[in-house]
Coordinates of N, CA and C in Angstrom, one line a residue:
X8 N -37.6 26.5 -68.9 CA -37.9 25.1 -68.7 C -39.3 24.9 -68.0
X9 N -39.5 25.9 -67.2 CA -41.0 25.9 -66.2 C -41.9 26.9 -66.4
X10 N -42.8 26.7 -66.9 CA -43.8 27.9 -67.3 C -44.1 29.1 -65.4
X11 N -43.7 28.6 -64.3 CA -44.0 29.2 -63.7 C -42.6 28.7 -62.3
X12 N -42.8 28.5 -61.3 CA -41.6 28.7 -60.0 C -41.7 27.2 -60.1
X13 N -40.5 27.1 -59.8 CA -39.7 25.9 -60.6 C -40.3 24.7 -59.3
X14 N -39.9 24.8 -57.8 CA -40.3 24.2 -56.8 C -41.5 24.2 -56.6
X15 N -42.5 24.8 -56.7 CA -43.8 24.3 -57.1 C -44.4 23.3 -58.0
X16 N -43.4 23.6 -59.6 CA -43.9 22.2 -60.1 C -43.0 21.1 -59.6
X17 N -42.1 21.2 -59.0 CA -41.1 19.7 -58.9 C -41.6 18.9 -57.5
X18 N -42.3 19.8 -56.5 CA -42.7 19.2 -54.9 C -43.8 18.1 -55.3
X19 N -44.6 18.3 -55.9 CA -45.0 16.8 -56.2 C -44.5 15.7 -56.1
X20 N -43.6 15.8 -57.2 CA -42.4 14.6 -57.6 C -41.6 14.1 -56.1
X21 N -40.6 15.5 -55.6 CA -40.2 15.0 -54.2 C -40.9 14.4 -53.0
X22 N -42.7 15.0 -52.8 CA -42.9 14.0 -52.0 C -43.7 13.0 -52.6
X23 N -44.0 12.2 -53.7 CA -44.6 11.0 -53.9 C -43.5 10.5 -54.5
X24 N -42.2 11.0 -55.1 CA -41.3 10.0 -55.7 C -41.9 9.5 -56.8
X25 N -43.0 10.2 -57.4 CA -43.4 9.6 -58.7 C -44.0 11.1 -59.2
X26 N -44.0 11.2 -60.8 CA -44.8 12.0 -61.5 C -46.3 12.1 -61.1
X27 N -46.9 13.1 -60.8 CA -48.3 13.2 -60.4 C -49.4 13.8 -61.5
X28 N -50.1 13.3 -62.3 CA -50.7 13.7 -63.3 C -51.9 14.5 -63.1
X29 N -52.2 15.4 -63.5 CA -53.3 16.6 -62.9 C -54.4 16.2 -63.9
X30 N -54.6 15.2 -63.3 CA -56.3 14.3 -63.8 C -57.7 15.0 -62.7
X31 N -57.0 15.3 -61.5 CA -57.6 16.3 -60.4 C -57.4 17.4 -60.5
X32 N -57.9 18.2 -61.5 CA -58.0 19.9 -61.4 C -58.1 20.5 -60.2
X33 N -59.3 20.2 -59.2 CA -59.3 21.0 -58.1 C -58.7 20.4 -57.2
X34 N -58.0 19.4 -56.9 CA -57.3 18.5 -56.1 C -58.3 17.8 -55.2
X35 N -58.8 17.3 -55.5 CA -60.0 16.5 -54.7 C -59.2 15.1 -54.5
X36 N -58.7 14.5 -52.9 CA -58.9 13.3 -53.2 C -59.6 13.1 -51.8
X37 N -60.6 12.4 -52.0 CA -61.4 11.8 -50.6 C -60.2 11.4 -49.4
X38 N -60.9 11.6 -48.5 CA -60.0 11.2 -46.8 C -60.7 9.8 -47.0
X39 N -59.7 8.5 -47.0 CA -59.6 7.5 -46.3 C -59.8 7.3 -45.0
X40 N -61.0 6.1 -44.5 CA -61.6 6.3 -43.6 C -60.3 6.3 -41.9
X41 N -59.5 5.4 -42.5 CA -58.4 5.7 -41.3 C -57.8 7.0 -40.8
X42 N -57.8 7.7 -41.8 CA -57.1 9.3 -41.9 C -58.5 9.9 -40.7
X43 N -59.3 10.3 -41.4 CA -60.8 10.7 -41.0 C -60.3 10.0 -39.8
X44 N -60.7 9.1 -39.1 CA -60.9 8.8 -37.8 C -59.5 9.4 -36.8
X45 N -58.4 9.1 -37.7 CA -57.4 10.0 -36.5 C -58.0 11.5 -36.6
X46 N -58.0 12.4 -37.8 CA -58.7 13.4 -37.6 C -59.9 13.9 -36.3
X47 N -60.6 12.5 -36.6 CA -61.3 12.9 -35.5 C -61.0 12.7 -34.0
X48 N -60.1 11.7 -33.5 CA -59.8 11.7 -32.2 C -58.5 13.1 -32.4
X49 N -58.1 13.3 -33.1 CA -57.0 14.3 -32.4 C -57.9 15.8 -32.9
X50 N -59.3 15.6 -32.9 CA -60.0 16.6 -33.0 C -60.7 17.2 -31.1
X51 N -61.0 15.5 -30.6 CA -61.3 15.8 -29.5 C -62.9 16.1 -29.8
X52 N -63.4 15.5 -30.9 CA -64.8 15.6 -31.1 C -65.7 15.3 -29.6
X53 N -66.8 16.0 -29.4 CA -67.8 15.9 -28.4 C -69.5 16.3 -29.1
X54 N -69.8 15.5 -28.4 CA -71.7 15.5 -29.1 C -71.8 17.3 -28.4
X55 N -72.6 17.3 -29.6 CA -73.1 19.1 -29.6 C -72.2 20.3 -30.1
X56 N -71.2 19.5 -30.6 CA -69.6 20.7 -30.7 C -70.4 21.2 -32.7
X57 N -70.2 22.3 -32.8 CA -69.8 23.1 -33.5 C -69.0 22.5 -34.9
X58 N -69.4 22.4 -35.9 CA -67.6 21.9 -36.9 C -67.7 22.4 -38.1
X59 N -67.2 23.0 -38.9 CA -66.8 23.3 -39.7 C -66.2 22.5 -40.8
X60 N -66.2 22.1 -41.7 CA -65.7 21.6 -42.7 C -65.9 22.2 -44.3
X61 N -64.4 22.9 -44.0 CA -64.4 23.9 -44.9 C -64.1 23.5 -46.9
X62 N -63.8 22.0 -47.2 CA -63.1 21.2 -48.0 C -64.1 19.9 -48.0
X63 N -65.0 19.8 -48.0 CA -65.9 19.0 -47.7 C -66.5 18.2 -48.6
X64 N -65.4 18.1 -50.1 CA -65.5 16.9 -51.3 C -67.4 16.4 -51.1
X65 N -66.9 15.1 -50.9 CA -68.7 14.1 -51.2 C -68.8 13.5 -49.7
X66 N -68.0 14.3 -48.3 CA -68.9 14.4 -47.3 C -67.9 13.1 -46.3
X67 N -67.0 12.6 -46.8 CA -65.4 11.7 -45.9 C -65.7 11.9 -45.1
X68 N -65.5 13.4 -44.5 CA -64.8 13.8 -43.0 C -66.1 14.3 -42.4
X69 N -67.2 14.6 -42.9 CA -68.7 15.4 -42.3 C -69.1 14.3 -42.4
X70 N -69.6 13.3 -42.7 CA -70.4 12.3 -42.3 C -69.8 11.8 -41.0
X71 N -68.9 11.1 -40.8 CA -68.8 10.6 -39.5 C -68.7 11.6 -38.0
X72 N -68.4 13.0 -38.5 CA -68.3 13.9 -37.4 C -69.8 14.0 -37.5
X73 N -70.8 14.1 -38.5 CA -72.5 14.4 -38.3 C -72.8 13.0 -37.2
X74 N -72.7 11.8 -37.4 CA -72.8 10.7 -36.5 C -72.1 10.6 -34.9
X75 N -71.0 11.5 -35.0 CA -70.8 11.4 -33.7 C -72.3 12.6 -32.4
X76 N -72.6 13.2 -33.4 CA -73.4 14.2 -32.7 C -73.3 15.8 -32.6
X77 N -72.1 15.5 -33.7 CA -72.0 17.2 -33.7 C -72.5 18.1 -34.8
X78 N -72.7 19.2 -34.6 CA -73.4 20.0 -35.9 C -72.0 20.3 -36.8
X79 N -72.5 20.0 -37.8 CA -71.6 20.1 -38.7 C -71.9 21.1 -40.0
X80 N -71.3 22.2 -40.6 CA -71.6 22.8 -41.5 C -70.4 22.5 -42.6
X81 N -70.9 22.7 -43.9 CA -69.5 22.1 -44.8 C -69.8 23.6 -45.8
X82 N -68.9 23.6 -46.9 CA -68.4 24.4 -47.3 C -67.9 23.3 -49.0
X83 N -68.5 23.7 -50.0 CA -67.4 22.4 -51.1 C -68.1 23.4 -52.4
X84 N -66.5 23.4 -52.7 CA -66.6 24.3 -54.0 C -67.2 23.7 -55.4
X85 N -67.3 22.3 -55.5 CA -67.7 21.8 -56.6 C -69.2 21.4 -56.3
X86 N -70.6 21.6 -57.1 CA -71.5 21.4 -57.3 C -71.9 20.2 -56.9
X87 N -71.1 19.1 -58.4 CA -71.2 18.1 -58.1 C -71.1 17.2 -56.7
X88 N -70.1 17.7 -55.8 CA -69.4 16.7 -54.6 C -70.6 17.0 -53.5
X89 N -71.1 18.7 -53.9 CA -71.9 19.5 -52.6 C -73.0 18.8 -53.0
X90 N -74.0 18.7 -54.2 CA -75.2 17.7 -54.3 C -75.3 15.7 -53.5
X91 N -73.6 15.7 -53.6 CA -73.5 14.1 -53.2 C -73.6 14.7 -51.7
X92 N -73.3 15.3 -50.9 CA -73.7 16.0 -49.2 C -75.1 16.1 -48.6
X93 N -75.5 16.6 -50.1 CA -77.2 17.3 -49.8 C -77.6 15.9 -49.9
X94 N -77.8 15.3 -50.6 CA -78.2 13.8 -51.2 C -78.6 12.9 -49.9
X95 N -77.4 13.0 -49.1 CA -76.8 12.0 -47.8 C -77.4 12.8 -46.8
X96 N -77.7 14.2 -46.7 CA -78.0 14.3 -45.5 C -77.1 14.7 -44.9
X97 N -76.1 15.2 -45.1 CA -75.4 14.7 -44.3 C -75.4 16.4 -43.6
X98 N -74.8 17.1 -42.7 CA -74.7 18.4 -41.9 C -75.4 19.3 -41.9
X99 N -75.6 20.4 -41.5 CA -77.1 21.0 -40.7 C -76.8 22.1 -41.8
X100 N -75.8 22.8 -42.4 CA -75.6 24.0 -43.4 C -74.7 23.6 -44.5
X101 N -75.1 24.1 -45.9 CA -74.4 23.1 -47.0 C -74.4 24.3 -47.7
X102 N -73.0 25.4 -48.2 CA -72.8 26.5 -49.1 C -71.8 25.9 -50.0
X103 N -72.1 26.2 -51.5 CA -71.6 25.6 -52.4 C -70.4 27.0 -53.2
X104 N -69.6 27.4 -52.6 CA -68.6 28.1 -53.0 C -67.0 28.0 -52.5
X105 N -66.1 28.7 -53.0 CA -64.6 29.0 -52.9 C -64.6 29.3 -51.1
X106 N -64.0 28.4 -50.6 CA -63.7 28.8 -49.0 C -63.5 29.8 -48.7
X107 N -62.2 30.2 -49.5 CA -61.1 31.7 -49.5 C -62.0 32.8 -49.5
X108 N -63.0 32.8 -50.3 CA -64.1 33.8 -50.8 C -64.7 33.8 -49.1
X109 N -65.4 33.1 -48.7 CA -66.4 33.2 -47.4 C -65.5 33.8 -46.0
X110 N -66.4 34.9 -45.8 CA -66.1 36.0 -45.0 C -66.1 35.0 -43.3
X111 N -64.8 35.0 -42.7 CA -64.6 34.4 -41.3 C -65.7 35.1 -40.3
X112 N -66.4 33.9 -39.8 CA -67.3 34.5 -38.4 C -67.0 33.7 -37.7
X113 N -66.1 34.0 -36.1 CA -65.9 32.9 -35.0 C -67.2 32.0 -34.5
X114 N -67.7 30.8 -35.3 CA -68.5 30.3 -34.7 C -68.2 28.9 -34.7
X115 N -67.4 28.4 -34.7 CA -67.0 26.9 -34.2 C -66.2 26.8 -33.2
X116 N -66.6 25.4 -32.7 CA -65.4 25.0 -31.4 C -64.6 23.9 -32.2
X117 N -64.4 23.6 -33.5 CA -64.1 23.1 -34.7 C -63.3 23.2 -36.1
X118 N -62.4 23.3 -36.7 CA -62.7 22.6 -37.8 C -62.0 21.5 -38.4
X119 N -62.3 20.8 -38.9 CA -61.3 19.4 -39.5 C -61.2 19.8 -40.7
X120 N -60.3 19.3 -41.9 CA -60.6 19.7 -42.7 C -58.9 18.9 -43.9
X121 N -59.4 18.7 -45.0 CA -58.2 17.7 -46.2 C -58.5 19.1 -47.3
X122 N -58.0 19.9 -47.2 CA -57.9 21.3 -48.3 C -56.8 20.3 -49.3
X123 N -57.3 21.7 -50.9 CA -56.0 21.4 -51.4 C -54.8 21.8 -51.2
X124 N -53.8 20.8 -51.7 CA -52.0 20.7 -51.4 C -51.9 22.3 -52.8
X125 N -52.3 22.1 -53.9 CA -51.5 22.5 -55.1 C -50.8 24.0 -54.7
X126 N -49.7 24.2 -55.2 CA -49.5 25.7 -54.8 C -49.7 26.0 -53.7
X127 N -49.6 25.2 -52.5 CA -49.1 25.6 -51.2 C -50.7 25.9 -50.7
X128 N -52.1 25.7 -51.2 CA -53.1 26.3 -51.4 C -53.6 25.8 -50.0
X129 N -53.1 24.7 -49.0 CA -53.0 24.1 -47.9 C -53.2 24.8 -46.9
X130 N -51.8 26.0 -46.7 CA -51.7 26.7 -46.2 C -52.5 27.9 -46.1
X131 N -52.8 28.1 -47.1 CA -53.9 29.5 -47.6 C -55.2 28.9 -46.3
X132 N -55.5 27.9 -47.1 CA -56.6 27.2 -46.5 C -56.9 27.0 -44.9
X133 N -55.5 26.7 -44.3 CA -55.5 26.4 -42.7 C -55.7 27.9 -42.1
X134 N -54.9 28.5 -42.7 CA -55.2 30.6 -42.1 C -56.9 30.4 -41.7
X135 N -57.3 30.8 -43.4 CA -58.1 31.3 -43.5 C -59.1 30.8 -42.3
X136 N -59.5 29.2 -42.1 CA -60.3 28.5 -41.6 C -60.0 28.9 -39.6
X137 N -58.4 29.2 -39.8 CA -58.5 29.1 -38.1 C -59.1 30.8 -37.6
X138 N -59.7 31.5 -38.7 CA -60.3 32.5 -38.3 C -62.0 32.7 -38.4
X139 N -62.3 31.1 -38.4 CA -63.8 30.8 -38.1 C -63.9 29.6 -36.6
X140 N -62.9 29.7 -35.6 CA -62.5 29.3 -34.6 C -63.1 29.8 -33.4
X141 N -63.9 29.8 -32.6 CA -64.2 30.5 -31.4 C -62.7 30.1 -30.2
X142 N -62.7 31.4 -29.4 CA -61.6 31.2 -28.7 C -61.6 30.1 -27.6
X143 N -60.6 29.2 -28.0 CA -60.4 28.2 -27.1 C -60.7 26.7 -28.4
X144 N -61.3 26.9 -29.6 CA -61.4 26.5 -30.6 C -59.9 25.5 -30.9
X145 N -60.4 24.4 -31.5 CA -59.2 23.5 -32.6 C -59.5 23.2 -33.9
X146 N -58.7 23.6 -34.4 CA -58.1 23.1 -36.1 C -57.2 22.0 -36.3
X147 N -57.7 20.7 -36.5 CA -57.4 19.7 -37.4 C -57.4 19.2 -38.7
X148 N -56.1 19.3 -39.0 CA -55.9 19.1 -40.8 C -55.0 18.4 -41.8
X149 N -55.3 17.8 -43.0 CA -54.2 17.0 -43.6 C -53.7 18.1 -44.0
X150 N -52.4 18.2 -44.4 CA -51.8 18.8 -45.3 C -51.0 17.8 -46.1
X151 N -50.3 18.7 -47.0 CA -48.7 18.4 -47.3 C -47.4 18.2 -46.7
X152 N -46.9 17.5 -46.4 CA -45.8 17.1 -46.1 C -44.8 18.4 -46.1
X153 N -44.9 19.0 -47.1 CA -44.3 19.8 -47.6 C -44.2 20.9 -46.9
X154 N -45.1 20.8 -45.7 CA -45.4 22.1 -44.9 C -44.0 22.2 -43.9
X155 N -44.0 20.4 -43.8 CA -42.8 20.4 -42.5 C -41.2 21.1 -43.0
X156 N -41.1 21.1 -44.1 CA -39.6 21.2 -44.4 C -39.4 22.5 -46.1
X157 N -40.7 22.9 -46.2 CA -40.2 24.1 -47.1 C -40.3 25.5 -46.7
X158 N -39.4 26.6 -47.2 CA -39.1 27.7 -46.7 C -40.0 28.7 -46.9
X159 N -39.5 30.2 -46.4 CA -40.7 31.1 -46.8 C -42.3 30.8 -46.3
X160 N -43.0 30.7 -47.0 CA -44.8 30.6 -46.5 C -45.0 30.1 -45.1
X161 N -44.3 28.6 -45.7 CA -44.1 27.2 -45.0 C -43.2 27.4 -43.9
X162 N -42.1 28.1 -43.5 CA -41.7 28.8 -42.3 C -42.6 29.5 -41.6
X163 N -43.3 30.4 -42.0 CA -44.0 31.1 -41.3 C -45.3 30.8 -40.9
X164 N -46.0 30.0 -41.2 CA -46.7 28.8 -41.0 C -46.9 27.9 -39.8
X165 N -45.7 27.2 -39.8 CA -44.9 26.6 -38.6 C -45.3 27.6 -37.5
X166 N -45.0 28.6 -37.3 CA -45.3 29.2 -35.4 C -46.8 29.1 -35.1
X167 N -47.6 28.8 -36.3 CA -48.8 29.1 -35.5 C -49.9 27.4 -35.0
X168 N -48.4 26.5 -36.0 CA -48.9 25.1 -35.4 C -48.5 24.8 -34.1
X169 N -49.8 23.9 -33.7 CA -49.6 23.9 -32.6 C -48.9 22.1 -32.5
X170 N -49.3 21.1 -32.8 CA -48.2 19.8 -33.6 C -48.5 19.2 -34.9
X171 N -47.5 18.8 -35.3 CA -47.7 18.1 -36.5 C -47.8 16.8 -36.1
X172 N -48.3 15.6 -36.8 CA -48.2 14.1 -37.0 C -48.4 13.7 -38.4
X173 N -47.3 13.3 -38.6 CA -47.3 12.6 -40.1 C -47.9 11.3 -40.1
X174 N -48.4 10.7 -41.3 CA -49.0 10.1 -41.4 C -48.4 9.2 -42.2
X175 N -48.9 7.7 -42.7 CA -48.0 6.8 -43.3 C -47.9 7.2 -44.6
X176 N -46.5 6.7 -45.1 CA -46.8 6.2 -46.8 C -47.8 5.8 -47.0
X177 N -48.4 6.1 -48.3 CA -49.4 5.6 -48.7 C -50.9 5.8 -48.0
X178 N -51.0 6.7 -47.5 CA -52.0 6.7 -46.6 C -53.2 7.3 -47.5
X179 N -53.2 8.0 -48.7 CA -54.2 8.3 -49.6 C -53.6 7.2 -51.0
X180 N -52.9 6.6 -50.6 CA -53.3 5.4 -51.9 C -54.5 5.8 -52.6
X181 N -55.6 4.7 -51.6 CA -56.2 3.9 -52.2 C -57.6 5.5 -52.8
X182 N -57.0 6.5 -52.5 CA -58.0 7.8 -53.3 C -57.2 8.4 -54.8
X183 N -56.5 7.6 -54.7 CA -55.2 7.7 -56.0 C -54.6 9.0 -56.2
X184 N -53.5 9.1 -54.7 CA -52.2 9.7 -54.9 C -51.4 9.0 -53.5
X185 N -50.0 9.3 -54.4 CA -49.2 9.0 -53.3 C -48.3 10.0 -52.2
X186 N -49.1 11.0 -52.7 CA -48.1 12.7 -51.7 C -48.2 12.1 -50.0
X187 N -47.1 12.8 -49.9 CA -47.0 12.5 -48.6 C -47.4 13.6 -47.6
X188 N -48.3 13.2 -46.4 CA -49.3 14.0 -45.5 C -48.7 14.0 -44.1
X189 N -49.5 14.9 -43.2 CA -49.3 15.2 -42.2 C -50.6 16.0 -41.7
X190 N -50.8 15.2 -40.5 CA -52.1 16.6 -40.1 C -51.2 17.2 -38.8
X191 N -51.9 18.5 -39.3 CA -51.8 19.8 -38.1 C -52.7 19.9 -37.3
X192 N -52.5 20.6 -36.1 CA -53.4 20.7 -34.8 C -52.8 22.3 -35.0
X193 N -53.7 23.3 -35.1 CA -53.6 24.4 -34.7 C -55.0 25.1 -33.5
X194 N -54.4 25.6 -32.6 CA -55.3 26.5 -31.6 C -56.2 27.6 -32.2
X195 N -56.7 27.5 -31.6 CA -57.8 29.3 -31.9 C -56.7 30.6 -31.8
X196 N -56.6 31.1 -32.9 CA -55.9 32.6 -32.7 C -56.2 32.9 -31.5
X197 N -57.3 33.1 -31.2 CA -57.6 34.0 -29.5 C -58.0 33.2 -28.1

């Protein structure tokens, strides 16, 4: 019936309660500016801080952290979204490849970041990034909903958050989906 694990294609459906149509290959949907701004207060942003933005679409969540006064480096796999970055101006380092691929160097007191959900790929993404963390470092991030209550990965996952806050229905509406989110606060491994 499923070309591949059966709860992977059905978690969609569970958390938007509707069919989700993969019109978004890479799962891009922009952070709505309300999201972005909790992001940033439960980032604890400060002028001169370090940030990372590993998921960094056409620049949501790096523009306004570049305006508060922090250096901001982004990271965006799609050409297209990384030229709309360069365009704007927007952060001090702009590398146009796969996150997963770039080799962790502890140099932020930072990172925010709206990875993709598909395939748990959320998760993948929150590891990877909290080992570009200097110690004493925070990671702020949307995820999936799905982080809070599915087994295996998503269990093991869980110990290294430090809190969750869900966020509303509908809070990516208006970027056209209705999955249900939650950002993480995870600490610096060290």
């Amino acid at each position: 019936l499923f070309p591949g694990d059966a709860a992977e294609a059905i978690e969609p459906v569970i958390l938007t309660g509707e069919i989700v149509s993969k019109k978004q290959e890479f799962g891009y949907f922009p952070t709505p500016a309300p999201v972005v701004q909790r992001l940033i207060d439960l980032a604890d942003l400060k002028p001169g801080m370090t940030v990372l933005e590993p998921s960094a679409g056409r620049g949501a969540i790096a523009g306004p952290i570049a305006a508060l006064g922090c250096h901001v480096d982004c990271i965006e796999l799609q050409r297209d979204n990384a030229l709309a970055i360069s365009d704007a101006g927007i952060g001090r380092d702009l590398a146009v490849a796969d996150f997963l691929t770039v080799e962790p160097s502890p140099d932020y007191d930072r990172v925010v970041m709206n990875p993709p959900f598909a395939k748990q790929q959320d998760i993948a993404h929150v590891l990877h990034a909290r080992r570009f963390l200097r110690p004493g470092g925070l990671l702020v991030a949307v995820m999936s909903a799905g982080v809070m209550f599915r087994h295996g990965r998503a269990e093991q996952f869980r110990q290294h958050v430090g809190s969750f806050e869900e966020l509303p229905d509908g809070a990516f509406k208006e970027s056209g989906t209705g999955v249900r989110t939650v950002i993480a606060v995870l600490p610096s491994a060290a």
